[in-house]
mmCIF file with all atom_site columns, C-alpha atoms in Angstrom:
data_model
loop_
_atom_site.group_PDB
_atom_site.id
_atom_site.type_symbol
_atom_site.label_atom_id
_atom_site.label_alt_id
_atom_site.label_comp_id
_atom_site.label_asym_id
_atom_site.label_entity_id
_atom_site.label_seq_id
_atom_site.pdbx_PDB_ins_code
_atom_site.Cartn_x
_atom_site.Cartn_y
_atom_site.Cartn_z
_atom_site.occupancy
_atom_site.B_iso_or_equiv
_atom_site.pdbx_formal_charge
_atom_site.auth_seq_id
_atom_site.auth_comp_id
_atom_site.auth_asym_id
_atom_site.auth_atom_id
_atom_site.pdbx_PDB_model_num
ATOM 1   C CA . MET A 1 1   ? -0.475  -0.059  -0.287 1.00 93.00 ? 1   MET A CA 1
ATOM 2   C CA . ARG A 1 2   ? 1.635   2.676   -0.451 1.00 98.00 ? 2   ARG A CA 1
ATOM 3   C CA . HIS A 1 3   ? 0.475   6.702   0.898  1.00 98.00 ? 3   HIS A CA 1
ATOM 4   C CA . GLU A 1 4   ? 1.553   10.313  0.089  1.00 99.00 ? 4   GLU A CA 1
ATOM 5   C CA . VAL A 1 5   ? 2.214   12.755  2.979  1.00 99.00 ? 5   VAL A CA 1
ATOM 6   C CA . THR A 1 6   ? -1.061  14.651  3.311  1.00 99.00 ? 6   THR A CA 1
ATOM 7   C CA . PRO A 1 7   ? -1.081  18.067  5.768  1.00 99.00 ? 7   PRO A CA 1
ATOM 8   C CA . ALA A 1 8   ? -3.878  16.178  7.305  1.00 98.00 ? 8   ALA A CA 1
ATOM 9   C CA . ASP A 1 9   ? -1.059  13.520  8.105  1.00 99.00 ? 9   ASP A CA 1
ATOM 10  C CA . THR A 1 10  ? 1.388   15.994  10.413 1.00 99.00 ? 10  THR A CA 1
ATOM 11  C CA . ALA A 1 11  ? 1.895   14.996  13.911 1.00 98.00 ? 11  ALA A CA 1
ATOM 12  C CA . LEU A 1 12  ? 0.651   19.293  13.945 1.00 98.00 ? 12  LEU A CA 1
ATOM 13  C CA . ALA A 1 13  ? -2.949  17.846  11.962 1.00 98.00 ? 13  ALA A CA 1
ATOM 14  C CA . VAL A 1 14  ? -3.594  15.378  14.562 1.00 98.00 ? 14  VAL A CA 1
ATOM 15  C CA . GLY A 1 15  ? -2.828  16.983  17.740 1.00 98.00 ? 15  GLY A CA 1
ATOM 16  C CA . SER A 1 16  ? 0.216   15.072  18.107 1.00 97.00 ? 16  SER A CA 1
ATOM 17  C CA . GLY A 1 17  ? 3.210   16.825  18.441 1.00 97.00 ? 17  GLY A CA 1
ATOM 18  C CA . ASP A 1 18  ? 3.680   20.106  16.691 1.00 98.00 ? 18  ASP A CA 1
ATOM 19  C CA . VAL A 1 19  ? 5.516   19.158  13.918 1.00 97.00 ? 19  VAL A CA 1
ATOM 20  C CA . GLU A 1 20  ? 4.431   19.084  10.023 1.00 98.00 ? 20  GLU A CA 1
ATOM 21  C CA . VAL A 1 21  ? 5.670   15.493  9.338  1.00 98.00 ? 21  VAL A CA 1
ATOM 22  C CA . LEU A 1 22  ? 3.668   12.259  8.771  1.00 99.00 ? 22  LEU A CA 1
ATOM 23  C CA . ALA A 1 23  ? 2.344   11.140  12.513 1.00 99.00 ? 23  ALA A CA 1
ATOM 24  C CA . THR A 1 24  ? 3.424   8.719   14.504 1.00 98.00 ? 24  THR A CA 1
ATOM 25  C CA . PRO A 1 25  ? -0.644  7.721   15.173 1.00 98.00 ? 25  PRO A CA 1
ATOM 26  C CA . ARG A 1 26  ? -1.559  8.050   10.952 1.00 98.00 ? 26  ARG A CA 1
ATOM 27  C CA . LEU A 1 27  ? 1.602   6.392   10.265 1.00 98.00 ? 27  LEU A CA 1
ATOM 28  C CA . LEU A 1 28  ? -0.220  3.617   12.509 1.00 98.00 ? 28  LEU A CA 1
ATOM 29  C CA . THR A 1 29  ? -3.539  3.404   11.324 1.00 98.00 ? 29  THR A CA 1
ATOM 30  C CA . TRP A 1 30  ? -2.740  3.002   8.042  1.00 99.00 ? 30  TRP A CA 1
ATOM 31  C CA . LEU A 1 31  ? -0.384  -0.190  9.132  1.00 98.00 ? 31  LEU A CA 1
ATOM 32  C CA . GLU A 1 32  ? -3.138  -1.616  11.148 1.00 98.00 ? 32  GLU A CA 1
ATOM 33  C CA . HIS A 1 33  ? -5.087  -1.143  8.021  1.00 98.00 ? 33  HIS A CA 1
ATOM 34  C CA . ALA A 1 34  ? -2.964  -2.801  6.135  1.00 98.00 ? 34  ALA A CA 1
ATOM 35  C CA . THR A 1 35  ? -2.786  -6.122  8.508  1.00 98.00 ? 35  THR A CA 1
ATOM 36  C CA . ALA A 1 36  ? -6.611  -5.892  8.791  1.00 98.00 ? 36  ALA A CA 1
ATOM 37  C CA . GLN A 1 37  ? -6.114  -5.866  4.845  1.00 97.00 ? 37  GLN A CA 1
ATOM 38  C CA . LEU A 1 38  ? -4.377  -9.091  5.201  1.00 97.00 ? 38  LEU A CA 1
ATOM 39  C CA . ALA A 1 39  ? -6.303  -10.455 7.264  1.00 97.00 ? 39  ALA A CA 1
ATOM 40  C CA . LEU A 1 40  ? -9.052  -11.228 5.227  1.00 96.00 ? 40  LEU A CA 1
ATOM 41  C CA . ARG A 1 41  ? -7.346  -14.215 2.938  1.00 95.00 ? 41  ARG A CA 1
ATOM 42  C CA . VAL A 1 42  ? -8.113  -15.949 6.692  1.00 93.00 ? 42  VAL A CA 1
ATOM 43  C CA . LEU A 1 43  ? -11.034 -15.105 8.132  1.00 95.00 ? 43  LEU A CA 1
ATOM 44  C CA . GLU A 1 44  ? -13.933 -17.569 7.683  1.00 95.00 ? 44  GLU A CA 1
ATOM 45  C CA . PRO A 1 45  ? -17.326 -16.092 7.049  1.00 96.00 ? 45  PRO A CA 1
ATOM 46  C CA . GLY A 1 46  ? -18.980 -14.308 10.354 1.00 97.00 ? 46  GLY A CA 1
ATOM 47  C CA . GLN A 1 47  ? -15.497 -13.034 10.958 1.00 98.00 ? 47  GLN A CA 1
ATOM 48  C CA . THR A 1 48  ? -13.444 -10.048 11.606 1.00 98.00 ? 48  THR A CA 1
ATOM 49  C CA . SER A 1 49  ? -10.411 -9.359  12.903 1.00 98.00 ? 49  SER A CA 1
ATOM 50  C CA . VAL A 1 50  ? -9.208  -6.970  16.298 1.00 98.00 ? 50  VAL A CA 1
ATOM 51  C CA . GLY A 1 51  ? -6.085  -5.333  16.555 1.00 97.00 ? 51  GLY A CA 1
ATOM 52  C CA . THR A 1 52  ? -5.525  -6.119  20.287 1.00 98.00 ? 52  THR A CA 1
ATOM 53  C CA . ALA A 1 53  ? -1.277  -5.255  20.352 1.00 98.00 ? 53  ALA A CA 1
ATOM 54  C CA . VAL A 1 54  ? 0.955   -2.486  19.080 1.00 98.00 ? 54  VAL A CA 1
ATOM 55  C CA . ARG A 1 55  ? 4.886   -2.346  18.758 1.00 98.00 ? 55  ARG A CA 1
ATOM 56  C CA . ILE A 1 56  ? 6.324   0.513   16.403 1.00 98.00 ? 56  ILE A CA 1
ATOM 57  C CA . ARG A 1 57  ? 9.215   1.907   16.036 1.00 98.00 ? 57  ARG A CA 1
ATOM 58  C CA . HIS A 1 58  ? 9.104   5.217   13.856 1.00 98.00 ? 58  HIS A CA 1
ATOM 59  C CA . ARG A 1 59  ? 12.272  5.599   12.748 1.00 98.00 ? 59  ARG A CA 1
ATOM 60  C CA . LEU A 1 60  ? 12.112  8.622   10.900 1.00 98.00 ? 60  LEU A CA 1
ATOM 61  C CA . PRO A 1 61  ? 10.069  11.827  9.912  1.00 98.00 ? 61  PRO A CA 1
ATOM 62  C CA . THR A 1 62  ? 8.495   12.073  7.000  1.00 99.00 ? 62  THR A CA 1
ATOM 63  C CA . ARG A 1 63  ? 7.618   15.018  4.761  1.00 98.00 ? 63  ARG A CA 1
ATOM 64  C CA . VAL A 1 64  ? 4.417   16.668  3.713  1.00 99.00 ? 64  VAL A CA 1
ATOM 65  C CA . GLY A 1 65  ? 4.895   14.956  -0.054 1.00 98.00 ? 65  GLY A CA 1
ATOM 66  C CA . ASP A 1 66  ? 6.427   12.384  0.283  1.00 99.00 ? 66  ASP A CA 1
ATOM 67  C CA . THR A 1 67  ? 5.549   9.313   -0.476 1.00 99.00 ? 67  THR A CA 1
ATOM 68  C CA . VAL A 1 68  ? 5.018   6.687   2.368  1.00 99.00 ? 68  VAL A CA 1
ATOM 69  C CA . ASP A 1 69  ? 5.373   2.554   1.486  1.00 99.00 ? 69  ASP A CA 1
ATOM 70  C CA . ILE A 1 70  ? 3.883   -0.086  3.062  1.00 99.00 ? 70  ILE A CA 1
ATOM 71  C CA . ALA A 1 71  ? 4.754   -3.798  3.827  1.00 98.00 ? 71  ALA A CA 1
ATOM 72  C CA . VAL A 1 72  ? 3.040   -6.174  6.115  1.00 98.00 ? 72  VAL A CA 1
ATOM 73  C CA . ASP A 1 73  ? 4.586   -10.064 5.823  1.00 97.00 ? 73  ASP A CA 1
ATOM 74  C CA . ALA A 1 74  ? 2.085   -12.904 6.283  1.00 94.00 ? 74  ALA A CA 1
ATOM 75  C CA . PRO A 1 75  ? 1.034   -13.817 9.802  1.00 95.00 ? 75  PRO A CA 1
ATOM 76  C CA . SER A 1 76  ? 2.745   -16.247 12.311 1.00 96.00 ? 76  SER A CA 1
ATOM 77  C CA . MET A 1 77  ? -0.712  -18.047 13.561 1.00 94.00 ? 77  MET A CA 1
ATOM 78  C CA . ASP A 1 78  ? -1.372  -18.623 17.195 1.00 95.00 ? 78  ASP A CA 1
ATOM 79  C CA . GLY A 1 79  ? -5.163  -20.415 17.249 1.00 94.00 ? 79  GLY A CA 1
ATOM 80  C CA . ARG A 1 80  ? -7.055  -16.614 16.879 1.00 96.00 ? 80  ARG A CA 1
ATOM 81  C CA . HIS A 1 81  ? -3.843  -14.945 17.476 1.00 98.00 ? 81  HIS A CA 1
ATOM 82  C CA . LEU A 1 82  ? -2.119  -13.652 14.317 1.00 98.00 ? 82  LEU A CA 1
ATOM 83  C CA . LEU A 1 83  ? 0.929   -11.943 14.649 1.00 98.00 ? 83  LEU A CA 1
ATOM 84  C CA . PHE A 1 84  ? 1.962   -9.845  10.946 1.00 98.00 ? 84  PHE A CA 1
ATOM 85  C CA . GLY A 1 85  ? 6.024   -8.173  11.653 1.00 98.00 ? 85  GLY A CA 1
ATOM 86  C CA . VAL A 1 86  ? 5.331   -5.261  9.638  1.00 99.00 ? 86  VAL A CA 1
ATOM 87  C CA . ARG A 1 87  ? 7.181   -1.886  7.602  1.00 99.00 ? 87  ARG A CA 1
ATOM 88  C CA . ALA A 1 88  ? 7.499   1.092   5.892  1.00 99.00 ? 88  ALA A CA 1
ATOM 89  C CA . THR A 1 89  ? 9.805   2.906   3.457  1.00 99.00 ? 89  THR A CA 1
ATOM 90  C CA . ASN A 1 90  ? 9.798   6.054   2.370  1.00 99.00 ? 90  ASN A CA 1
ATOM 91  C CA . SER A 1 91  ? 9.944   7.664   -1.438 1.00 98.00 ? 91  SER A CA 1
ATOM 92  C CA . ALA A 1 92  ? 13.516  7.223   -0.931 1.00 98.00 ? 92  ALA A CA 1
ATOM 93  C CA . GLY A 1 93  ? 13.858  3.644   0.188  1.00 98.00 ? 93  GLY A CA 1
ATOM 94  C CA . GLN A 1 94  ? 14.847  4.435   4.134  1.00 99.00 ? 94  GLN A CA 1
ATOM 95  C CA . LEU A 1 95  ? 13.297  2.595   6.429  1.00 99.00 ? 95  LEU A CA 1
ATOM 96  C CA . ILE A 1 96  ? 10.828  5.248   8.196  1.00 99.00 ? 96  ILE A CA 1
ATOM 97  C CA . ALA A 1 97  ? 9.030   2.108   10.598 1.00 99.00 ? 97  ALA A CA 1
ATOM 98  C CA . ASP A 1 98  ? 8.958   -0.856  11.398 1.00 99.00 ? 98  ASP A CA 1
ATOM 99  C CA . GLY A 1 99  ? 7.783   -3.813  13.812 1.00 99.00 ? 99  GLY A CA 1
ATOM 100 C CA . GLU A 1 100 ? 4.556   -5.931  14.985 1.00 98.00 ? 100 GLU A CA 1
ATOM 101 C CA . LEU A 1 101 ? 1.121   -5.991  15.145 1.00 98.00 ? 101 LEU A CA 1
ATOM 102 C CA . GLU A 1 102 ? -1.312  -8.076  17.341 1.00 98.00 ? 102 GLU A CA 1
ATOM 103 C CA . ARG A 1 103 ? -5.214  -8.668  15.606 1.00 98.00 ? 103 ARG A CA 1
ATOM 104 C CA . VAL A 1 104 ? -7.290  -11.436 17.504 1.00 98.00 ? 104 VAL A CA 1
ATOM 105 C CA . VAL A 1 105 ? -9.893  -13.266 15.192 1.00 98.00 ? 105 VAL A CA 1
ATOM 106 C CA . VAL A 1 106 ? -13.119 -13.571 17.104 1.00 98.00 ? 106 VAL A CA 1
ATOM 107 C CA . ASP A 1 107 ? -17.164 -13.731 16.048 1.00 97.00 ? 107 ASP A CA 1
ATOM 108 C CA . ARG A 1 108 ? -19.007 -10.860 14.865 1.00 97.00 ? 108 ARG A CA 1
ATOM 109 C CA . SER A 1 109 ? -21.858 -11.335 16.599 1.00 97.00 ? 109 SER A CA 1
ATOM 110 C CA . ARG A 1 110 ? -20.817 -11.877 19.605 1.00 96.00 ? 110 ARG A CA 1
ATOM 111 C CA . PHE A 1 111 ? -18.321 -9.883  19.512 1.00 96.00 ? 111 PHE A CA 1
ATOM 112 C CA . LEU A 1 112 ? -20.671 -6.818  19.546 1.00 96.00 ? 112 LEU A CA 1
ATOM 113 C CA . ALA A 1 113 ? -23.442 -7.983  21.686 1.00 96.00 ? 113 ALA A CA 1
ATOM 114 C CA . ASN A 1 114 ? -20.664 -7.608  24.494 1.00 93.00 ? 114 ASN A CA 1
ATOM 115 C CA . VAL A 1 115 ? -19.813 -4.406  23.456 1.00 93.00 ? 115 VAL A CA 1
ATOM 116 C CA . PRO A 1 116 ? -21.130 -1.408  26.077 1.00 92.00 ? 116 PRO A CA 1
#
């Protein structure tokens, strides 16, 4: 997945800082979206996956106008738990972030029934 960094994606815009570079919360959103899409491949009808753990390191700032490529490894599976290795690189091919995201496969109806 490729994203172009816009002013709306900056730390200043999302409130996570006061600089106009890619915000970590926006980067996390892009990474989580990519893992959710890949998780669809292992879901059965009536199932969904939910994010449960995040461990990422945001290594380099990215300017507005630059592009970010998101890469996700096929998940390792342990029962209902899916663990994804994730990476993000800028247009120069530099690693700007890496880490792991965990998702858990749940029954959609049961999950929603337990939401307060």
